[in-house]
Amino acid sequence: MPHLSRLTSLALAIALLGGAPVLHADQAPIAPPPAADQNAAPLPLDELRTFAEVMDRIKAAYVEPVTDKELLENAIKGMLSNLDPHSAYLDPKAFAELQESTSGEFGGLGIEVGTEDGFIKVVSPIDDTPASKAGIHPGDLIVKIDGKPTKGQSMMEAVERMRGKAGSKIVLTLVREGGKPFDVELTRAVIKVTSVRSQMIDPGYGYIRVTQFQVNTGEEVGKALNKLRKENGKKLSGLVLDLRNNPGGVLQSAVEVADHFLKKGLIVYTKGRIPNSELRFSADPLDASEGVPLVVLINGGSASASEIVAGALQDHKRGIVMGTDSFGKGSVQTVLPLNNDRALKITTALYFTPNGRSIQAQGIVPDVEVARAKLTRESDDPSLKEADLQGHLGNGNGGADRPSQGAPGKAARPQDDDYQLSQALNLLKGLNVTRAD
């Protein structure tokens, strides 16, 4: 009875793989085996027989030889990838790459991806990477990688194909908003993500851009607030926190960033099936932002940790959320290390905003909707003004020189070509006018 013997060994292997030592070891004292198994459902013998039979049929009939080890690895990958788009089995290479991505340096194209209807979908391109420079947009569907279809492929398999040696080329076939497929050629690079950038965008008004939530992002945002305050010489009149096309990252960092703008109250809480997935994070009394008027920019590429920050600030009415609906990834993934440098990345909880809103598959709806648009001048006046002439006399009243808009050497401002950012700045200025009245 070869099938019965094979079934017995497979059942034992599956019981060991599917048992709970990793998840439950630090939650309760280890109970004797009979007591621990009393409430567990019995193993589905019919399905195990089918599993064993499928393995035997593949080994006997598949066009190329395949080992039990390969088949079991593939079965484990299938178990994880069919749970949801964010759960995955990580082999040693994928596990190492995940650790690299949260530390801020990794190789590839700079795209955060998910799955939709069996296709690979772009969640967000990361700033200053081959993907963003090539004009890839959130929501683009990747239908082919180097001419090979992605339909039905797992997210981890697609990511593996897109990664490669820096300097090597790859062609992605994309579909945008139901249009015709088009090809984009990219050159892979070592992706060095600068998590936080900041600058003054107008006298009294600061700008902080968070591209991804890494381990040190909370600390970096605190430093950016101090830097802007020093540059301004006094308390800021307003601040834009830009979370557009931010695919998320480390949960704790999102909490720290939100805490910089809050003095009290809940920031986020999570709910799951296991006790250690029930977490609550609250703000401390310090407010690094000094209560500065705040606009938070989001769009369809703002996901996960970005939505935690935007949702917390929105619920506490700490700032005005502007832009378009966010991505809607309201689930928490936990990485569970296994033996042999492998790991499971598995969804263990859903997170909720302070008011109890689940963001999963819904996203954050902005307080002020501002669609993406391109700013263009109706006409540029090429004529020179007095202030453009070398050696011109200054203004006797002490006013600042006003050269022509097209004068050489005039520095471009970030909001000049960014409609959403310009509207955020206008809103902040309007708030200050209203307060002054």
Short mmCIF file of N, CA and C in Angstrom, two decimals, residues 23 39 52 64 97 126 128 160 168 206 307 321 325 327 365:
data_model
loop_
_atom_site.label_atom_id
_atom_site.label_comp_id
_atom_site.label_asym_id
_atom_site.label_seq_id
_atom_site.Cartn_x
_atom_site.Cartn_y
_atom_site.Cartn_z
N LEU A 23 4.06 30.51 16.29
CA LEU A 23 3.09 31.57 16.57
C LEU A 23 2.72 31.66 18.05
N ASN A 39 -9.20 20.58 20.84
CA ASN A 39 -10.15 21.40 20.10
C ASN A 39 -9.77 21.57 18.63
N ALA A 52 -1.33 13.52 -1.83
CA ALA A 52 -0.34 12.49 -2.07
C ALA A 52 -0.46 11.93 -3.49
N GLU A 64 9.56 16.69 -17.07
CA GLU A 64 10.92 16.69 -16.54
C GLU A 64 10.91 16.11 -15.13
N GLU A 97 16.16 39.88 0.86
CA GLU A 97 15.73 41.07 0.14
C GLU A 97 14.70 41.86 0.92
N ILE A 126 8.66 54.22 -6.22
CA ILE A 126 9.40 54.93 -5.17
C ILE A 126 10.18 56.07 -5.79
N ASP A 128 12.71 58.77 -7.19
CA ASP A 128 14.10 58.76 -7.67
C ASP A 128 14.63 57.36 -7.93
N GLU A 160 10.70 38.51 -8.02
CA GLU A 160 11.96 37.82 -8.29
C GLU A 160 12.41 38.08 -9.72
N SER A 168 21.51 45.99 -15.56
CA SER A 168 20.83 45.14 -16.54
C SER A 168 19.48 45.74 -16.90
N GLY A 206 6.71 75.09 5.43
CA GLY A 206 7.63 73.98 5.25
C GLY A 206 6.99 72.81 4.53
N GLU A 307 -1.40 55.23 5.34
CA GLU A 307 -2.82 55.36 5.69
C GLU A 307 -3.02 55.40 7.21
N VAL A 321 -6.60 66.45 5.30
CA VAL A 321 -6.10 65.46 4.35
C VAL A 321 -6.58 65.87 2.97
N ASP A 325 -8.35 59.37 -3.00
CA ASP A 325 -8.48 58.21 -2.11
C ASP A 325 -7.19 57.40 -2.09
N PHE A 327 -4.83 53.86 -1.13
CA PHE A 327 -4.84 52.52 -1.73
C PHE A 327 -5.81 51.57 -1.03
N VAL A 365 -10.39 58.53 2.68
CA VAL A 365 -11.03 59.49 1.78
C VAL A 365 -10.58 60.88 2.22
#
